[in-house]
Amino acid sequence: MTDINLIISTLTTEEQQQFVTYLKKKNKRNDIKNIQLFKLLQQNELSSSEICLTIYKANKKNAYHALRKRLYQSLIDFIANINLEEENSVDMQVIKYILASRSFLHNQQYKLAYKILDKAEVLAETHYLFSILNEIYHTKIQYAYANPEIEINSLIKTFKTNQKNLFIEDQLNIVYAKMRQTLHNITYKGDIIDIETLLKTTLQDHHISVTESMSFKSLYQLITLVTIPAFVTNDYLKTEPFIIETYSILKTHKSQSKQLYYHIQVLFLIANTLFRNKKFKESLSYLEQMETQMLLNRKKHYTTFKLKHQFLLALNANYSNQQKTAIEILEKHINTRHEDLDSLLKIHLSLIMFYIQAKRYKDAHGIFSKFYHTDNYYESKAGKEWVIKKNLIEIILHIELNNINLVESRLLSFKRNYFSYLKQIKQQRAITYLSFIEGYYKDPTYIQTVEFKNKVQESFEWVGTEKEDIFVMSFYAWLKSKMENKPLYETTLELVQLAREN
């Protein structure tokens, strides 16, 4: 997808209509080729050469390139304008106050200038605009000599307090950037890092803790940081109290209406944490709140978060004994084209898992046939953990389809490519699990013996059902269903219910 196609895909239907109106007003002559190009790109059905021929009735590559360039610039200008109108109105108003006050100061209208600066200060304080407050205090201090009503020591003290808040915000932004980079390297490059210790020491080194004076963005970043170790270790129980407590501050924040994107992101993080802790009803409650926020501001961020929302909605349904609903939710998106490739791949893999749980093996295999890229490609798009799950699920699926030759080759490939990595990240359980799968496929009758069941019980290092990762439980459920000769979905729900009761 080219840059211009990607930009168009981020616009809502209403924004696309507004953009056509914007182009009509901007066009100085009757030439509507830019509108024609935009509508053809909207449809996303023709290649560049086909669009060129449609517009010019000839192969005018230079003219077409120039037209695309002009349309690209118009899109950038349009998006900048609507964002200035919708999201930065407060910032712009404060900046206007500052600029006006400085003009009055230069003209020695000191009383009027400080009156306007006071208005700017109140507005900036209300919305935690620390960098802009810095400019306001800087200006007030600079001209304090001309205003006898100013208590300069008090003003300097306020200025320094704001500098501390700005410093904390900057430090948190640095920590956030470092940790997100670390998470990226763990997820997509397979780096081996003690993420919990790293986060703790990094926050301590930068003297960061939660305060109510934090901006909305800073609170969002802090919540995200705390969920990173859980994402890596699958231990979401420790993070749940913190993120919900921090959200109680965030949801009453005066800047929440302005920070809609971050608000939606936080609601997703909480809903995901609650799902991973098997609290499905609570997770669904936050997903409802998330959808409400997605519909605000003329559904500005709806497309961006739609797949994430639907994916988590389906997972909650599946583990709440609503298998049919879960499958229906994901089937709607199986042929969707979206820039959120990570969510699309998760949807595909989860639907495969749901089909296997429903004994719809041919349907599962049909989706697997669409995974025609290499594992390296998928690692770069969805991460190493996703690829490992994909390979394990594929082995299970071929066993169910009785594709014995494929099972053997996939087992050998998995051992060769991932055993070393699993040992490095101390996931011996995955290696042990695979050995039991191999034992079952070689001798299906042995799995139901007392000897095999005892061997399974003794071999796994259990972490407790409450803490155990729900996806790990799903893999174990397949083995347990074979051991007990029971339906897989029923076995899965029993394990999940047991975890919820503990």
Short mmCIF file of C-alpha atoms in Angstrom, two decimals:
data_model
loop_
_atom_site.label_atom_id
_atom_site.label_comp_id
_atom_site.label_asym_id
_atom_site.label_seq_id
_atom_site.Cartn_x
_atom_site.Cartn_y
_atom_site.Cartn_z
CA MET A 1 0.00 0.00 0.00
CA THR A 2 1.43 3.39 -1.04
CA ASP A 3 1.54 6.42 1.25
CA ILE A 4 -1.38 8.10 -0.49
CA ASN A 5 -3.54 4.94 -0.32
CA LEU A 6 -2.66 4.56 3.35
CA ILE A 7 -3.68 8.15 4.10
CA ILE A 8 -7.03 7.70 2.33
CA SER A 9 -7.70 4.48 4.29
CA THR A 10 -7.40 6.42 7.58
CA LEU A 11 -10.18 8.86 6.63
CA THR A 12 -13.73 8.18 7.77
CA THR A 13 -16.54 8.14 5.18
CA GLU A 14 -17.59 11.60 6.32
CA GLU A 15 -14.03 12.93 6.10
CA GLN A 16 -13.69 11.52 2.58
CA GLN A 17 -16.83 13.44 1.58
CA GLN A 18 -15.48 16.58 3.27
CA PHE A 19 -12.21 16.19 1.37
CA VAL A 20 -14.03 16.11 -1.99
CA THR A 21 -15.79 19.36 -0.98
CA TYR A 22 -12.42 20.78 0.07
CA LEU A 23 -10.96 19.93 -3.36
CA LYS A 24 -13.92 21.49 -5.17
CA LYS A 25 -13.39 24.76 -3.29
CA LYS A 26 -9.65 24.61 -3.87
CA ASN A 27 -9.83 23.91 -7.61
CA LYS A 28 -9.43 27.16 -9.56
CA ARG A 29 -10.65 25.79 -12.88
CA ASN A 30 -12.98 23.14 -14.16
CA ASP A 31 -10.24 20.50 -14.13
CA ILE A 32 -11.43 17.86 -11.66
CA LYS A 33 -8.71 15.28 -12.25
CA ASN A 34 -7.65 15.43 -8.59
CA ILE A 35 -11.21 14.51 -7.51
CA GLN A 36 -11.32 11.77 -10.14
CA LEU A 37 -8.00 10.37 -8.89
CA PHE A 38 -9.16 10.49 -5.27
CA LYS A 39 -12.34 8.55 -6.04
CA LEU A 40 -10.43 5.91 -8.03
CA LEU A 41 -7.95 5.50 -5.17
CA GLN A 42 -10.90 5.22 -2.75
CA GLN A 43 -12.20 2.24 -4.70
CA ASN A 44 -8.73 0.61 -4.57
CA GLU A 45 -9.50 -1.63 -7.54
CA LEU A 46 -7.17 -0.39 -10.31
CA SER A 47 -3.38 -0.35 -10.61
CA SER A 48 -1.48 2.92 -11.07
CA SER A 49 -1.10 2.35 -14.82
CA GLU A 50 -4.83 1.60 -15.16
CA ILE A 51 -5.75 4.75 -13.22
CA CYS A 52 -3.42 6.80 -15.42
CA LEU A 53 -5.14 5.51 -18.57
CA THR A 54 -8.59 6.12 -17.08
CA ILE A 55 -7.82 9.76 -16.26
CA TYR A 56 -5.68 10.79 -19.26
CA LYS A 57 -6.80 8.25 -21.91
CA ALA A 58 -3.06 7.82 -22.56
CA ASN A 59 0.12 6.71 -20.82
CA LYS A 60 1.09 10.13 -19.40
CA LYS A 61 3.28 8.98 -16.51
CA ASN A 62 4.78 12.41 -15.74
CA ALA A 63 1.39 14.12 -15.63
CA TYR A 64 -0.03 11.32 -13.48
CA HIS A 65 2.93 11.52 -11.08
CA ALA A 66 2.46 15.29 -10.74
CA LEU A 67 -1.28 14.82 -10.12
CA ARG A 68 -0.62 12.26 -7.37
CA LYS A 69 1.92 14.60 -5.79
CA ARG A 70 -0.61 17.47 -5.72
CA LEU A 71 -3.32 15.19 -4.27
CA TYR A 72 -0.91 13.93 -1.60
CA GLN A 73 -0.15 17.52 -0.53
CA SER A 74 -3.87 18.38 -0.49
CA LEU A 75 -4.54 15.38 1.77
CA ILE A 76 -1.80 16.47 4.18
CA ASP A 77 -3.17 20.04 4.28
CA PHE A 78 -6.74 18.80 4.79
CA ILE A 79 -5.81 16.44 7.64
CA ALA A 80 -3.73 19.15 9.31
CA ASN A 81 -6.66 21.56 9.11
CA ILE A 82 -9.26 19.21 10.58
CA ASN A 83 -6.90 18.28 13.41
CA LEU A 84 -6.27 21.93 14.20
CA GLU A 85 -10.02 22.48 14.33
CA GLU A 86 -10.94 19.38 16.32
CA GLU A 87 -8.09 18.52 18.66
CA ASN A 88 -5.79 21.47 19.16
CA SER A 89 -8.32 24.25 19.66
CA VAL A 90 -7.23 24.78 23.28
CA ASP A 91 -3.53 24.83 22.39
CA MET A 92 -4.16 27.29 19.58
CA GLN A 93 -6.28 29.54 21.77
CA VAL A 94 -3.56 29.69 24.45
CA ILE A 95 -0.88 30.39 21.84
CA LYS A 96 -3.03 33.19 20.41
CA TYR A 97 -3.31 34.69 23.91
CA ILE A 98 0.48 34.55 24.32
CA LEU A 99 1.15 36.15 20.94
CA ALA A 100 -1.41 38.89 21.57
CA SER A 101 -0.03 39.61 25.06
CA ARG A 102 3.53 39.90 23.70
CA SER A 103 2.33 42.43 21.15
CA PHE A 104 0.77 44.49 23.95
CA LEU A 105 3.94 44.18 26.03
CA HIS A 106 6.04 45.50 23.16
CA ASN A 107 3.65 48.44 22.99
CA GLN A 108 3.94 48.95 26.76
CA GLN A 109 0.30 48.03 27.42
CA TYR A 110 1.40 46.01 30.45
CA LYS A 111 -1.86 45.78 32.39
CA LEU A 112 -3.81 44.50 29.35
CA ALA A 113 -0.99 42.07 28.45
CA TYR A 114 -0.94 40.49 31.93
CA LYS A 115 -4.72 40.20 31.95
CA ILE A 116 -4.53 38.15 28.74
CA LEU A 117 -1.58 36.11 30.09
CA ASP A 118 -3.65 35.27 33.18
CA LYS A 119 -6.38 33.87 30.92
CA ALA A 120 -3.78 31.85 29.02
CA GLU A 121 -2.35 30.51 32.29
CA VAL A 122 -5.72 29.30 33.60
CA LEU A 123 -6.51 27.57 30.31
CA ALA A 124 -3.06 25.96 30.04
CA GLU A 125 -3.16 24.76 33.67
CA THR A 126 -6.60 23.21 33.14
CA HIS A 127 -5.29 21.15 30.23
CA TYR A 128 -1.83 20.32 31.67
CA LEU A 129 0.00 22.14 28.87
CA PHE A 130 3.33 22.29 30.70
CA SER A 131 5.46 23.38 27.73
CA ILE A 132 3.08 26.23 26.91
CA LEU A 133 2.88 27.20 30.60
CA ASN A 134 6.66 27.47 30.49
CA GLU A 135 6.33 30.15 27.80
CA ILE A 136 3.65 32.00 29.80
CA TYR A 137 5.76 32.11 32.98
CA HIS A 138 8.87 33.02 30.99
CA THR A 139 7.02 36.01 29.52
CA LYS A 140 5.51 37.04 32.87
CA ILE A 141 8.92 36.97 34.57
CA GLN A 142 10.60 38.83 31.71
CA TYR A 143 8.26 41.84 32.07
CA ALA A 144 7.66 41.60 35.83
CA TYR A 145 9.61 44.82 36.36
CA ALA A 146 6.87 46.72 34.51
CA ASN A 147 4.01 45.34 36.59
CA PRO A 148 4.14 46.40 40.27
CA GLU A 149 1.31 43.97 41.16
CA ILE A 150 3.52 40.96 40.37
CA GLU A 151 5.07 39.11 43.34
CA ILE A 152 8.15 37.92 41.48
CA ASN A 153 9.37 35.34 44.03
CA SER A 154 5.98 33.63 44.02
CA LEU A 155 5.96 33.69 40.23
CA ILE A 156 9.45 32.16 40.07
CA LYS A 157 8.35 29.42 42.48
CA THR A 158 5.33 28.60 40.28
CA PHE A 159 7.60 28.63 37.22
CA LYS A 160 10.00 26.12 38.83
CA THR A 161 7.12 23.82 39.87
CA ASN A 162 5.92 23.78 36.28
CA GLN A 163 9.47 23.06 35.10
CA LYS A 164 9.50 19.98 37.34
CA ASN A 165 6.20 18.80 35.82
CA LEU A 166 7.56 19.40 32.34
CA PHE A 167 10.77 17.56 33.23
CA ILE A 168 8.82 14.53 34.53
CA GLU A 169 6.72 14.51 31.36
CA ASP A 170 9.86 14.61 29.21
CA GLN A 171 11.54 11.89 31.27
CA LEU A 172 8.48 9.65 31.04
CA ASN A 173 8.41 10.19 27.29
CA ILE A 174 12.05 9.06 27.11
CA VAL A 175 11.37 5.97 29.25
CA TYR A 176 8.27 5.19 27.17
CA ALA A 177 10.29 5.37 23.95
CA LYS A 178 13.07 3.16 25.34
CA MET A 179 10.69 0.51 26.68
CA ARG A 180 8.60 0.40 23.51
CA GLN A 181 11.80 -0.12 21.52
CA THR A 182 12.80 -2.91 23.92
CA LEU A 183 9.36 -4.52 23.55
CA HIS A 184 9.69 -4.30 19.77
CA ASN A 185 13.05 -6.07 19.90
CA ILE A 186 11.65 -8.80 22.19
CA THR A 187 8.53 -9.31 20.06
CA TYR A 188 9.94 -9.07 16.56
CA LYS A 189 13.65 -9.88 16.97
CA GLY A 190 13.51 -12.42 19.80
CA ASP A 191 15.79 -10.46 22.17
CA ILE A 192 16.17 -12.05 25.62
CA ILE A 193 15.68 -9.36 28.30
CA ASP A 194 14.44 -9.29 31.90
CA ILE A 195 11.73 -6.75 31.11
CA GLU A 196 10.30 -6.38 34.65
CA THR A 197 13.66 -5.53 36.20
CA LEU A 198 14.49 -3.20 33.32
CA LEU A 199 11.23 -1.25 33.71
CA LYS A 200 11.59 -0.97 37.49
CA THR A 201 15.16 0.31 37.36
CA THR A 202 14.44 2.65 34.43
CA LEU A 203 11.50 4.28 36.25
CA GLN A 204 13.61 4.61 39.41
CA ASP A 205 16.54 6.08 37.49
CA HIS A 206 14.24 8.74 36.04
CA HIS A 207 12.40 9.31 39.38
CA ILE A 208 8.97 8.61 37.91
CA SER A 209 5.84 7.75 39.90
CA VAL A 210 2.12 8.44 39.47
CA THR A 211 0.94 11.93 40.41
CA GLU A 212 -2.35 13.69 39.70
CA SER A 213 -0.41 16.57 38.16
CA MET A 214 0.50 14.35 35.19
CA SER A 215 -0.90 15.13 31.76
CA PHE A 216 -3.36 12.73 30.12
CA LYS A 217 -0.68 11.57 27.67
CA SER A 218 1.76 10.87 30.53
CA LEU A 219 -0.80 8.76 32.40
CA TYR A 220 -1.49 6.84 29.19
CA GLN A 221 2.23 6.25 28.72
CA LEU A 222 2.60 5.05 32.32
CA ILE A 223 -0.28 2.58 31.93
CA THR A 224 1.28 1.31 28.70
CA LEU A 225 4.68 0.92 30.36
CA VAL A 226 3.24 -1.15 33.21
CA THR A 227 1.49 -3.50 30.77
CA ILE A 228 4.68 -4.20 28.78
CA PRO A 229 6.12 -6.75 31.29
CA ALA A 230 2.72 -8.48 31.40
CA PHE A 231 2.73 -8.72 27.61
CA VAL A 232 6.14 -10.41 27.72
CA THR A 233 5.64 -12.65 30.79
CA ASN A 234 1.87 -13.29 30.42
CA ASP A 235 1.45 -12.34 34.09
CA TYR A 236 -1.41 -9.84 33.97
CA LEU A 237 -2.56 -10.25 37.57
CA LYS A 238 0.10 -7.91 38.95
CA THR A 239 -0.70 -5.12 36.53
CA GLU A 240 -4.50 -5.11 36.80
CA PRO A 241 -4.88 -3.11 40.08
CA PHE A 242 -2.40 -0.45 38.95
CA ILE A 243 -3.91 0.23 35.53
CA ILE A 244 -7.50 0.36 36.84
CA GLU A 245 -6.48 2.68 39.68
CA THR A 246 -4.56 4.92 37.27
CA TYR A 247 -7.51 4.93 34.87
CA SER A 248 -9.73 6.25 37.68
CA ILE A 249 -7.51 9.36 37.60
CA LEU A 250 -7.40 9.45 33.83
CA LYS A 251 -11.16 9.17 33.13
CA THR A 252 -11.88 12.32 35.17
CA HIS A 253 -8.96 14.17 33.60
CA LYS A 254 -9.88 17.54 32.14
CA SER A 255 -8.08 16.72 28.89
CA GLN A 256 -9.84 13.40 28.21
CA SER A 257 -12.14 14.79 25.49
CA LYS A 258 -9.10 16.18 23.69
CA GLN A 259 -7.08 12.96 23.99
CA LEU A 260 -9.61 10.59 22.43
CA TYR A 261 -7.03 8.36 20.71
CA TYR A 262 -5.13 7.71 23.96
CA HIS A 263 -8.40 7.17 25.85
CA ILE A 264 -9.47 4.42 23.43
CA GLN A 265 -6.01 2.86 23.64
CA VAL A 266 -6.15 2.71 27.45
CA LEU A 267 -9.63 1.15 27.44
CA PHE A 268 -8.33 -1.57 25.10
CA LEU A 269 -5.34 -2.24 27.37
CA ILE A 270 -7.63 -2.62 30.40
CA ALA A 271 -10.12 -4.81 28.52
CA ASN A 272 -7.27 -7.02 27.31
CA THR A 273 -5.78 -7.30 30.81
CA LEU A 274 -9.15 -8.32 32.26
CA PHE A 275 -9.64 -10.90 29.50
CA ARG A 276 -6.20 -12.38 30.13
CA ASN A 277 -7.18 -12.62 33.83
CA LYS A 278 -10.35 -14.53 32.76
CA LYS A 279 -12.66 -11.70 33.89
CA PHE A 280 -14.81 -11.76 30.78
CA LYS A 281 -17.80 -9.76 32.03
CA GLU A 282 -15.55 -6.93 33.22
CA SER A 283 -13.57 -7.06 29.99
CA LEU A 284 -16.75 -6.73 27.93
CA SER A 285 -17.77 -3.72 30.03
CA TYR A 286 -14.56 -1.91 29.08
CA LEU A 287 -14.99 -2.98 25.44
CA GLU A 288 -18.41 -1.30 25.49
CA GLN A 289 -16.79 1.87 26.82
CA MET A 290 -14.12 1.55 24.15
CA GLU A 291 -16.73 1.33 21.39
CA THR A 292 -18.55 4.37 22.80
CA GLN A 293 -15.32 6.39 22.55
CA MET A 294 -14.68 5.01 19.05
CA LEU A 295 -18.02 6.44 17.90
CA LEU A 296 -17.24 9.94 19.19
CA ASN A 297 -15.94 12.82 17.11
CA ARG A 298 -17.71 11.53 13.99
CA LYS A 299 -16.09 8.08 14.40
CA LYS A 300 -12.66 9.62 13.85
CA HIS A 301 -10.73 6.66 15.33
CA TYR A 302 -13.28 3.93 14.62
CA THR A 303 -11.45 2.39 11.65
CA THR A 304 -8.10 2.47 13.48
CA PHE A 305 -9.36 0.42 16.46
CA LYS A 306 -12.12 -1.65 14.84
CA LEU A 307 -10.10 -4.86 14.38
CA LYS A 308 -8.57 -4.71 17.87
CA HIS A 309 -12.03 -4.28 19.38
CA GLN A 310 -13.60 -7.09 17.33
CA PHE A 311 -10.70 -9.47 18.03
CA LEU A 312 -11.00 -9.05 21.80
CA LEU A 313 -14.80 -9.18 21.64
CA ALA A 314 -14.59 -12.56 19.89
CA LEU A 315 -12.08 -13.94 22.41
CA ASN A 316 -14.33 -12.99 25.31
CA ALA A 317 -17.29 -14.64 23.57
CA ASN A 318 -15.38 -17.84 22.83
CA TYR A 319 -14.27 -18.37 26.42
CA SER A 320 -17.73 -17.45 27.74
CA ASN A 321 -19.31 -20.48 26.03
CA GLN A 322 -20.49 -18.46 23.01
CA GLN A 323 -18.50 -20.30 20.36
CA LYS A 324 -20.90 -19.60 17.48
CA THR A 325 -20.93 -15.86 18.21
CA ALA A 326 -17.14 -15.77 18.47
CA ILE A 327 -16.72 -17.48 15.09
CA GLU A 328 -19.29 -15.18 13.45
CA ILE A 329 -17.49 -12.06 14.72
CA LEU A 330 -14.15 -13.13 13.26
CA GLU A 331 -15.54 -14.54 10.01
CA LYS A 332 -16.77 -11.04 9.10
CA HIS A 333 -13.16 -9.83 9.00
CA ILE A 334 -11.37 -12.76 7.42
CA ASN A 335 -11.27 -11.08 3.98
CA THR A 336 -10.82 -7.54 5.29
CA ARG A 337 -8.01 -5.36 3.97
CA HIS A 338 -6.61 -3.18 6.73
CA GLU A 339 -3.33 -1.48 7.61
CA ASP A 340 -3.46 -3.11 11.07
CA LEU A 341 -1.82 -6.32 9.82
CA ASP A 342 -0.95 -7.42 13.37
CA SER A 343 -4.65 -7.57 14.34
CA LEU A 344 -5.59 -9.23 11.04
CA LEU A 345 -3.07 -12.02 11.63
CA LYS A 346 -4.32 -12.50 15.19
CA ILE A 347 -7.89 -12.72 13.89
CA HIS A 348 -6.88 -15.38 11.34
CA LEU A 349 -5.01 -17.48 13.90
CA SER A 350 -7.76 -17.19 16.53
CA LEU A 351 -10.41 -18.23 14.01
CA ILE A 352 -8.29 -21.29 13.18
CA MET A 353 -8.20 -22.10 16.89
CA PHE A 354 -11.99 -21.63 17.19
CA TYR A 355 -12.55 -23.91 14.18
CA ILE A 356 -10.35 -26.62 15.70
CA GLN A 357 -12.28 -26.34 18.98
CA ALA A 358 -15.49 -26.74 16.94
CA LYS A 359 -14.05 -29.72 15.00
CA ARG A 360 -14.23 -27.72 11.74
CA TYR A 361 -10.80 -28.90 10.62
CA LYS A 362 -11.26 -28.31 6.89
CA ASP A 363 -12.31 -24.70 7.54
CA ALA A 364 -9.23 -24.26 9.72
CA HIS A 365 -7.02 -25.70 7.00
CA GLY A 366 -8.62 -23.35 4.47
CA ILE A 367 -7.39 -20.34 6.46
CA PHE A 368 -3.96 -21.91 6.96
CA SER A 369 -3.59 -22.17 3.20
CA LYS A 370 -3.58 -18.33 3.10
CA PHE A 371 -0.38 -18.21 5.18
CA TYR A 372 1.90 -18.39 2.17
CA HIS A 373 4.68 -16.12 3.48
CA THR A 374 7.78 -17.34 5.36
CA ASP A 375 7.99 -17.43 9.16
CA ASN A 376 10.53 -14.61 9.00
CA TYR A 377 7.96 -12.42 7.25
CA TYR A 378 5.31 -13.18 9.87
CA GLU A 379 7.78 -12.55 12.69
CA SER A 380 8.34 -9.05 11.30
CA LYS A 381 4.58 -8.40 11.16
CA ALA A 382 3.13 -10.17 14.21
CA GLY A 383 6.08 -11.22 16.36
CA LYS A 384 7.88 -14.40 17.32
CA GLU A 385 5.24 -15.57 19.81
CA TRP A 386 2.55 -15.45 17.12
CA VAL A 387 4.72 -17.54 14.78
CA ILE A 388 5.41 -20.13 17.49
CA LYS A 389 1.66 -20.42 18.18
CA LYS A 390 0.98 -20.72 14.46
CA ASN A 391 3.44 -23.60 14.12
CA LEU A 392 2.09 -25.44 17.17
CA ILE A 393 -1.51 -25.04 15.96
CA GLU A 394 -0.52 -26.28 12.50
CA ILE A 395 0.98 -29.45 13.99
CA ILE A 396 -2.22 -30.07 15.98
CA LEU A 397 -4.37 -29.42 12.88
CA HIS A 398 -2.41 -31.91 10.74
CA ILE A 399 -2.77 -34.53 13.48
CA GLU A 400 -6.54 -33.98 13.44
CA LEU A 401 -6.56 -34.23 9.63
CA ASN A 402 -4.37 -37.36 9.85
CA ASN A 403 -1.69 -35.79 7.61
CA ILE A 404 1.03 -37.95 9.15
CA ASN A 405 3.85 -36.99 6.76
CA LEU A 406 3.19 -33.29 7.31
CA VAL A 407 3.14 -33.78 11.09
CA GLU A 408 6.60 -35.35 10.98
CA SER A 409 8.10 -32.57 8.85
CA ARG A 410 6.48 -29.77 10.93
CA LEU A 411 7.77 -31.34 14.17
CA LEU A 412 11.33 -31.49 12.83
CA SER A 413 11.09 -27.92 11.53
CA PHE A 414 9.78 -26.64 14.87
CA LYS A 415 12.55 -28.32 16.83
CA ARG A 416 15.20 -26.96 14.49
CA ASN A 417 13.90 -23.38 14.45
CA TYR A 418 12.54 -22.75 17.95
CA PHE A 419 13.90 -25.13 20.60
CA SER A 420 17.00 -23.04 21.19
CA TYR A 421 14.96 -19.85 21.55
CA LEU A 422 12.42 -21.48 23.90
CA LYS A 423 15.27 -22.65 26.14
CA GLN A 424 16.73 -19.14 26.20
CA ILE A 425 13.46 -17.58 27.34
CA LYS A 426 12.98 -20.41 29.87
CA GLN A 427 9.89 -21.87 28.20
CA GLN A 428 10.78 -25.52 28.74
CA ARG A 429 7.05 -26.20 29.06
CA ALA A 430 6.55 -25.63 25.34
CA ILE A 431 9.29 -28.17 24.55
CA THR A 432 7.77 -30.67 27.00
CA TYR A 433 4.32 -30.08 25.50
CA LEU A 434 5.60 -30.78 22.00
CA SER A 435 7.17 -34.04 23.18
CA PHE A 436 3.73 -35.18 24.42
CA ILE A 437 2.13 -34.17 21.10
CA GLU A 438 4.78 -36.22 19.33
CA GLY A 439 4.14 -39.16 21.65
CA TYR A 440 0.39 -38.98 20.94
CA TYR A 441 0.77 -38.84 17.18
CA LYS A 442 3.12 -41.86 17.22
CA ASP A 443 0.89 -43.92 19.55
CA PRO A 444 -2.64 -42.46 20.10
CA THR A 445 -3.62 -45.26 22.52
CA TYR A 446 -0.78 -44.49 24.96
CA ILE A 447 -2.18 -41.04 25.82
CA GLN A 448 -5.13 -42.48 27.79
CA THR A 449 -3.00 -44.69 30.04
CA VAL A 450 -2.39 -43.90 33.71
CA GLU A 451 1.34 -43.91 33.01
CA PHE A 452 1.00 -41.13 30.41
CA LYS A 453 -1.28 -39.02 32.63
CA ASN A 454 1.16 -39.28 35.53
CA LYS A 455 4.02 -38.35 33.23
CA VAL A 456 2.15 -35.22 32.10
CA GLN A 457 1.35 -34.21 35.67
CA GLU A 458 4.96 -34.62 36.78
CA SER A 459 6.55 -32.99 33.74
CA PHE A 460 4.84 -29.60 33.66
CA GLU A 461 5.82 -26.73 35.93
CA TRP A 462 2.37 -25.41 36.85
CA VAL A 463 1.94 -21.76 37.91
CA GLY A 464 -1.59 -22.09 39.28
CA THR A 465 -4.83 -21.93 37.32
CA GLU A 466 -5.63 -18.33 38.31
CA LYS A 467 -2.28 -17.09 37.05
CA GLU A 468 -1.94 -19.49 34.13
CA ASP A 469 -2.11 -17.86 30.69
CA ILE A 470 -5.43 -18.53 28.96
CA PHE A 471 -3.77 -19.39 25.64
CA VAL A 472 -1.38 -21.84 27.34
CA MET A 473 -4.45 -23.43 28.93
CA SER A 474 -6.05 -23.73 25.48
CA PHE A 475 -3.06 -25.68 24.16
CA TYR A 476 -3.05 -27.92 27.23
CA ALA A 477 -6.82 -28.44 26.82
CA TRP A 478 -6.20 -30.18 23.47
CA LEU A 479 -3.84 -32.67 25.15
CA LYS A 480 -6.23 -33.13 28.09
CA SER A 481 -9.18 -33.74 25.77
CA LYS A 482 -7.24 -36.60 24.14
CA MET A 483 -6.24 -38.00 27.53
CA GLU A 484 -9.86 -38.01 28.74
CA ASN A 485 -11.50 -38.68 25.35
CA LYS A 486 -13.72 -35.59 25.73
CA PRO A 487 -14.65 -32.77 23.28
CA LEU A 488 -11.95 -30.11 23.06
CA TYR A 489 -14.20 -27.06 23.52
CA GLU A 490 -15.88 -28.58 26.58
CA THR A 491 -12.46 -29.40 28.09
CA THR A 492 -11.21 -25.86 27.37
CA LEU A 493 -14.19 -24.23 29.10
CA GLU A 494 -13.83 -26.54 32.10
CA LEU A 495 -10.19 -25.50 32.57
CA VAL A 496 -11.07 -21.81 32.23
CA GLN A 497 -13.96 -22.13 34.68
CA LEU A 498 -11.69 -23.87 37.17
CA ALA A 499 -9.25 -20.99 36.91
CA ARG A 500 -12.01 -18.42 37.49
CA GLU A 501 -13.21 -20.22 40.63
CA ASN A 502 -9.76 -20.22 42.25
#
